[in-house]
Tab-separated table of C-alpha atoms in Angstrom:
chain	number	residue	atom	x	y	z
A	1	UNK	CA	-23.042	-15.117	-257.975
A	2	UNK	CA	-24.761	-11.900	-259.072
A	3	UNK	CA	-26.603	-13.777	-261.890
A	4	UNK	CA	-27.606	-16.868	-259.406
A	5	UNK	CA	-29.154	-14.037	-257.050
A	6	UNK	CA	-31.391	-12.008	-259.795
A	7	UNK	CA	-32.569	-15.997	-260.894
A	8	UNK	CA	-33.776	-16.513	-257.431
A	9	UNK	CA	-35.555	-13.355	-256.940
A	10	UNK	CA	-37.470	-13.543	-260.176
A	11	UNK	CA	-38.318	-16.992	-258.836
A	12	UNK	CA	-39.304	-16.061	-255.396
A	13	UNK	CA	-41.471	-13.205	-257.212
A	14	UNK	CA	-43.607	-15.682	-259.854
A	15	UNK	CA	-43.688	-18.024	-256.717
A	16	UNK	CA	-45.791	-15.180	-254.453
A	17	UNK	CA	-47.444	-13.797	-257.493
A	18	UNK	CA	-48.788	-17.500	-258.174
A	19	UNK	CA	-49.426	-17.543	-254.510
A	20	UNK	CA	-51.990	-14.794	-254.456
A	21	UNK	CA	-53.458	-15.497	-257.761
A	22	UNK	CA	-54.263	-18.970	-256.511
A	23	UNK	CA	-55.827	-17.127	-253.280
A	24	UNK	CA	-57.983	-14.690	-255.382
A	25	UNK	CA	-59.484	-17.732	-257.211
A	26	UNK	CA	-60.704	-19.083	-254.327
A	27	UNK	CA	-64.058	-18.153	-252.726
A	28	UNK	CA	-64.421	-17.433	-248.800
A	29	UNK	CA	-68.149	-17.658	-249.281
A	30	UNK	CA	-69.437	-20.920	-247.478
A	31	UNK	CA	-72.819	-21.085	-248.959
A	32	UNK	CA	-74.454	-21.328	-252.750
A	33	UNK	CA	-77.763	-21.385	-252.861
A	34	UNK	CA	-77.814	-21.180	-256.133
A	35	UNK	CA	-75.592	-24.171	-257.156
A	36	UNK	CA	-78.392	-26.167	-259.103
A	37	UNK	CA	-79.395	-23.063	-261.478
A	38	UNK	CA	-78.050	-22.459	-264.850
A	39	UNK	CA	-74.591	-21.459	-264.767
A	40	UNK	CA	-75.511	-18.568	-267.339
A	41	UNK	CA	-71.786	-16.469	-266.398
A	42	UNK	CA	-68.482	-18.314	-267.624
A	43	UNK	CA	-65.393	-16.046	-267.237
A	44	UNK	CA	-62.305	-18.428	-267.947
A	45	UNK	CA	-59.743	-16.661	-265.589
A	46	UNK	CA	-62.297	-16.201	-262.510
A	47	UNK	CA	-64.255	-17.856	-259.933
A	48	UNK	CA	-67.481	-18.147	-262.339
A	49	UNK	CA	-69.473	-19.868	-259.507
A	50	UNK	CA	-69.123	-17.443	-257.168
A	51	UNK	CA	-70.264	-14.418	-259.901
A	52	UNK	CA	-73.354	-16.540	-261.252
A	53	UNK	CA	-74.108	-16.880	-257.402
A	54	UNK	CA	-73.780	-13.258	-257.009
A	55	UNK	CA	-76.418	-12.731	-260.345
A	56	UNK	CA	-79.071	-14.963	-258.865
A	57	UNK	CA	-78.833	-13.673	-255.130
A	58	UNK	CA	-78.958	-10.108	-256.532
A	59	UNK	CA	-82.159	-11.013	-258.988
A	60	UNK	CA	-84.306	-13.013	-256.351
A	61	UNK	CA	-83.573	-9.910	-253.600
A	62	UNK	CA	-84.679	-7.167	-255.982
A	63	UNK	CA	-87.720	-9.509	-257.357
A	64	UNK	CA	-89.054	-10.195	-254.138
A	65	UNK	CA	-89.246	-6.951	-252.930
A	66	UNK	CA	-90.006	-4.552	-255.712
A	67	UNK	CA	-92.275	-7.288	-257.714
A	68	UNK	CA	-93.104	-9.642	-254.593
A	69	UNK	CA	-95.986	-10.861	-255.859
A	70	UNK	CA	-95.148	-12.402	-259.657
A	71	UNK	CA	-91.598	-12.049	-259.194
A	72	UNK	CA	-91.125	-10.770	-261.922
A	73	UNK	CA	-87.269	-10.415	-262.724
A	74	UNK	CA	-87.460	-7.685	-265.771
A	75	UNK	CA	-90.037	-5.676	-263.972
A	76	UNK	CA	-87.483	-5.790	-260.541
A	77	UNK	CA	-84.537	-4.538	-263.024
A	78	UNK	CA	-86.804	-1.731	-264.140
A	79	UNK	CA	-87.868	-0.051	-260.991
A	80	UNK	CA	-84.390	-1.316	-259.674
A	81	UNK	CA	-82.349	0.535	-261.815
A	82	UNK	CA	-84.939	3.677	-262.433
A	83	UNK	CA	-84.138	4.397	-258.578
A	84	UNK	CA	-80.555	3.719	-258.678
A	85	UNK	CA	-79.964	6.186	-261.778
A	86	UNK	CA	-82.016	9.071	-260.018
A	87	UNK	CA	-81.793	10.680	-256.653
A	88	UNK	CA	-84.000	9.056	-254.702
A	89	UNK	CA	-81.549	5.622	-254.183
A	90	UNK	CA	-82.446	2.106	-253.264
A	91	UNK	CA	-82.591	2.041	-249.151
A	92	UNK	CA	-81.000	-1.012	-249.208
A	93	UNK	CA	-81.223	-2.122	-245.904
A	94	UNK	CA	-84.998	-2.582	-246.415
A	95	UNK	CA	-84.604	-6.108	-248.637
A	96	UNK	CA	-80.788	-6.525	-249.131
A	97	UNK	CA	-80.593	-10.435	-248.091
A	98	UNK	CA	-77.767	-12.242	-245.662
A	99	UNK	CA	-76.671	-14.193	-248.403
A	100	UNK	CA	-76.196	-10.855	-250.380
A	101	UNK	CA	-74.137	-9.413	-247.638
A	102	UNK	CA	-71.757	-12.156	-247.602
A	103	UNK	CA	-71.679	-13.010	-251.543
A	104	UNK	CA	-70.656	-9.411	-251.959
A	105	UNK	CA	-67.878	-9.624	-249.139
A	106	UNK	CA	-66.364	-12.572	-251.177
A	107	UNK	CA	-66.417	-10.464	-254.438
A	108	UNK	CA	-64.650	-7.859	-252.562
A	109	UNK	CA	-61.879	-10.568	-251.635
A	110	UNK	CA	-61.449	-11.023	-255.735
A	111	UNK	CA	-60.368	-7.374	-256.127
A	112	UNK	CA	-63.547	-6.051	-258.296
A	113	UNK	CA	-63.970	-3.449	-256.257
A	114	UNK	CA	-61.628	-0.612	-255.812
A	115	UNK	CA	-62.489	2.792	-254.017
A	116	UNK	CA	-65.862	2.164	-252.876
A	117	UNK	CA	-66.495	0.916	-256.877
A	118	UNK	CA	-66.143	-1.195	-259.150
A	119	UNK	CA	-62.739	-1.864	-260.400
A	120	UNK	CA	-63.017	-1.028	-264.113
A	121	UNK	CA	-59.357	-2.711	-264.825
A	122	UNK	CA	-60.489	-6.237	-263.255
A	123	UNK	CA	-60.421	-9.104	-266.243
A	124	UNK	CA	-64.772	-9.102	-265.199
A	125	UNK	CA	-65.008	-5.925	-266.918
A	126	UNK	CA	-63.354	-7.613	-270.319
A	127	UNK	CA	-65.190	-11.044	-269.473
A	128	UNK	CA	-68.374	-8.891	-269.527
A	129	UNK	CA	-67.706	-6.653	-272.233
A	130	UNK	CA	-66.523	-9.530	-274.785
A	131	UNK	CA	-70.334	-11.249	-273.763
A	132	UNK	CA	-72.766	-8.746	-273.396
A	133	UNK	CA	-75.040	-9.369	-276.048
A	134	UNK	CA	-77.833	-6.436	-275.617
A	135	UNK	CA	-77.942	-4.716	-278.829
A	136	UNK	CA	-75.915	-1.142	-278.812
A	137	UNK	CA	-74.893	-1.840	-275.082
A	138	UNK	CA	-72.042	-3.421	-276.035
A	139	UNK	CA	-70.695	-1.358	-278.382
A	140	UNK	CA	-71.066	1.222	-275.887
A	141	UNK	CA	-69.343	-0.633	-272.953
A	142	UNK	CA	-66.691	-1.550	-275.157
A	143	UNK	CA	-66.168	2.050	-276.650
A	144	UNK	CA	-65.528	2.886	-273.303
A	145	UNK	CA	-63.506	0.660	-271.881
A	146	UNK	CA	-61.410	0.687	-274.859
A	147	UNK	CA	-60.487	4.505	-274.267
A	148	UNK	CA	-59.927	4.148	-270.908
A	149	UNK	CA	-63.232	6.416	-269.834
A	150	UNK	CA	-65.071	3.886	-268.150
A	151	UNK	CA	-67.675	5.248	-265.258
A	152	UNK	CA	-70.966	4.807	-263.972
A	153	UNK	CA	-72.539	8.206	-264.792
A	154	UNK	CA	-71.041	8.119	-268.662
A	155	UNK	CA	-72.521	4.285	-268.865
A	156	UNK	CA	-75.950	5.037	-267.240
A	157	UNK	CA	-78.013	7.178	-269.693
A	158	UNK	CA	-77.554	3.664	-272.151
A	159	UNK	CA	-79.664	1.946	-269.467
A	160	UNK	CA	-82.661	3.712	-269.607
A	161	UNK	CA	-85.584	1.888	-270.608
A	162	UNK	CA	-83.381	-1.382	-270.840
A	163	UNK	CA	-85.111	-3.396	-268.440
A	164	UNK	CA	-86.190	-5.983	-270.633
A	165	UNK	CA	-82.541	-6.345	-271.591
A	166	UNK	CA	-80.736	-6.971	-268.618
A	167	UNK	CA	-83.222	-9.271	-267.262
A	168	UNK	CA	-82.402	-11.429	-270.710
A	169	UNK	CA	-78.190	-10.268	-271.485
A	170	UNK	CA	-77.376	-11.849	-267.637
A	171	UNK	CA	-73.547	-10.467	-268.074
A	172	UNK	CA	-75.450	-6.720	-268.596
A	173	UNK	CA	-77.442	-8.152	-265.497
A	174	UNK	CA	-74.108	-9.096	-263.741
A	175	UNK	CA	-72.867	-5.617	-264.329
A	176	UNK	CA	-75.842	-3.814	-263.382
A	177	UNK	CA	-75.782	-6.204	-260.016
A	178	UNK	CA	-71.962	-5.447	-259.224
A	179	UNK	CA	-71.755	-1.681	-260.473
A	180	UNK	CA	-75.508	-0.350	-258.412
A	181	UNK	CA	-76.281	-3.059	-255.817
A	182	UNK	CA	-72.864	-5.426	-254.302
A	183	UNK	CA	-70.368	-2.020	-254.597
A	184	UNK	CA	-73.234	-0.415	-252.371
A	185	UNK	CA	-73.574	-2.965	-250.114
A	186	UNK	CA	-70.065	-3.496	-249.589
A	187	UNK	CA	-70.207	0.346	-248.054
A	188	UNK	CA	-73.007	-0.244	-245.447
A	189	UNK	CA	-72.239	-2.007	-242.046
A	190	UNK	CA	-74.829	-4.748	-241.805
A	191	UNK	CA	-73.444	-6.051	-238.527
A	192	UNK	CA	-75.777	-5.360	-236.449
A	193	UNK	CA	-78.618	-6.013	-238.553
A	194	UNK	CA	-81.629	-8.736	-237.544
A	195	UNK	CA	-82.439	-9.783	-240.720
A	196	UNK	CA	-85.193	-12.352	-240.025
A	197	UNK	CA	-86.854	-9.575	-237.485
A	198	UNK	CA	-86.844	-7.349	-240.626
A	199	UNK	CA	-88.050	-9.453	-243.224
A	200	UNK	CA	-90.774	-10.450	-240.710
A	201	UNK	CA	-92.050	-6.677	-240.248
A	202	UNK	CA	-91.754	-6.454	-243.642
A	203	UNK	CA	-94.232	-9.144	-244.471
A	204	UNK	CA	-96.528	-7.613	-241.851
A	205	UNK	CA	-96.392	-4.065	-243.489
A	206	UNK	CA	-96.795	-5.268	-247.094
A	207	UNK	CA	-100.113	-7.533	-246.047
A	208	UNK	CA	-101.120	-4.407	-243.893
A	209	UNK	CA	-101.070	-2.000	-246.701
A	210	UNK	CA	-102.471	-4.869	-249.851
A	211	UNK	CA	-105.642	-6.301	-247.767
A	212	UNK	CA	-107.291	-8.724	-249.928
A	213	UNK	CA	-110.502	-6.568	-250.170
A	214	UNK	CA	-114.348	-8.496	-250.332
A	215	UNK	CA	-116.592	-7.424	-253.165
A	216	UNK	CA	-120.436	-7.624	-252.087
A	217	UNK	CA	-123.388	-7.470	-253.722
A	218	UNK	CA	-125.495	-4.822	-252.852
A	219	UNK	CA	-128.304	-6.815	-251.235
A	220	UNK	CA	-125.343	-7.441	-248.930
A	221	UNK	CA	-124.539	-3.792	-247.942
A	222	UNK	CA	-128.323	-2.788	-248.160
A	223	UNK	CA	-130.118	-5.777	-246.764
A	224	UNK	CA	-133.671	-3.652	-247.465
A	225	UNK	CA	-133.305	-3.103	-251.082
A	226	UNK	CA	-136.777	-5.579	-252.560
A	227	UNK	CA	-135.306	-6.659	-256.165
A	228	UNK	CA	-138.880	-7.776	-256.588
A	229	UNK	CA	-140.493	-4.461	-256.035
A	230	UNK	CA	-141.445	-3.018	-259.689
A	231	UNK	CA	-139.223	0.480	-260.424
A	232	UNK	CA	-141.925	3.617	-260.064
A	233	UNK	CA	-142.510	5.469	-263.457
């Protein structure tokens, strides 16, 4: 009887822990955008559609608003990430996007965050580790994770000047998108923001302060000058 009863707890307890694994893997997020792109990010044991969603949302936000004209990707990772490793942080309520807000509420349903950061003993820290390809950075990462030491701040001074690098290694990209921009977001309440009002007065501002500026000739701006009349000696 004793044995019987420890078989059907252990059965009872793989039966819940398949239960919740089988809810982590599933996404609450009920629109992707980015469906038809590349699916760069393959992590075996996770929802790898909902982190390559999370990669491209977080690349077209910072490209439109720190490079909106060329949208530019590796020049958006190096301003991006120049801000977000110094004092003067990202205000990301000026161009975080809708989609944003709820792609990083679904990540926050997988358990890759943990205390307002990211959760350094989540399998996307050893998916990303085992494929980051930038030269150095992995080794780095790895070293790291490997003794247990993990953390932004020890991580951060190999970023500098590796712009270039994360807009080409995407898992690097997908790091520097979860650890700097979705853990942030995750913190602000974006309830009661109007996003379409905002990206509207934004739009206004950024023609207001780049006019596309005339060049004239100046026979226009000095309608007197004689271009005929012979210079005195």
């Amino acid at each position: 009887m004793k044995t019987f009863s420890i078989k059907l707890l252990l059965l009872l307890l793989i039966f819940n822990l398949t239960s919740c694994k089988k809810e982590n893997s599933t996404s609450s997020l009920s629109e992707y955008k980015y469906a038809d792109q590349t699916q760069t990010i393959n992590c075996s044991t996770l929802d790898s559609k909902l982190l390559n969603e999370a990669l491209y949302t977080f690349e077209n936000d910072i490209a439109n608003f720190y490079d909106d004209k060329q949208k530019n990707v590796i020049r958006a990772y190096n301003v991006f990430i120049r801000k977000a490793a110094s004092k003067n942080k990202p205000v990301l309520q000026e161009f975080v996007s809708e989609h944003s807000v709820n792609v990083a509420k679904a990540l926050n349903e997988t358990g890759i965050f943990y205390n307002n950061g990211l959760n350094y003993n989540h399998d996307i820290i050893k998916c990303i580790g085992k494929n980051m390809s930038a030269t150095g950075l992995e080794t780095t990462f790895n070293a790291l994770i490997s003794t247990n030491s993990m953390g932004k701040e020890l991580f951060q001074p190999a970023l500098t000047g590796k712009a270039s690098s994360m807009g080409k290694d995407k898992y690097l990209g997908l790091y520097v998108a979860l650890e700097y921009f979705y853990s942030e977001v995750n913190k602000i309440d974006f309830s009661q923001m109007d996003f379409e009002k905002r990206d509207a007065e934004l739009a206004k501002k950024t023609k207001t302060t780049n006019p596309v500026k005339k060049i004239q000739s100046k026979s226009a701006t000095n309608p007197n000058v004689d271009f005929n009349k012979r210079p005195r000696k």
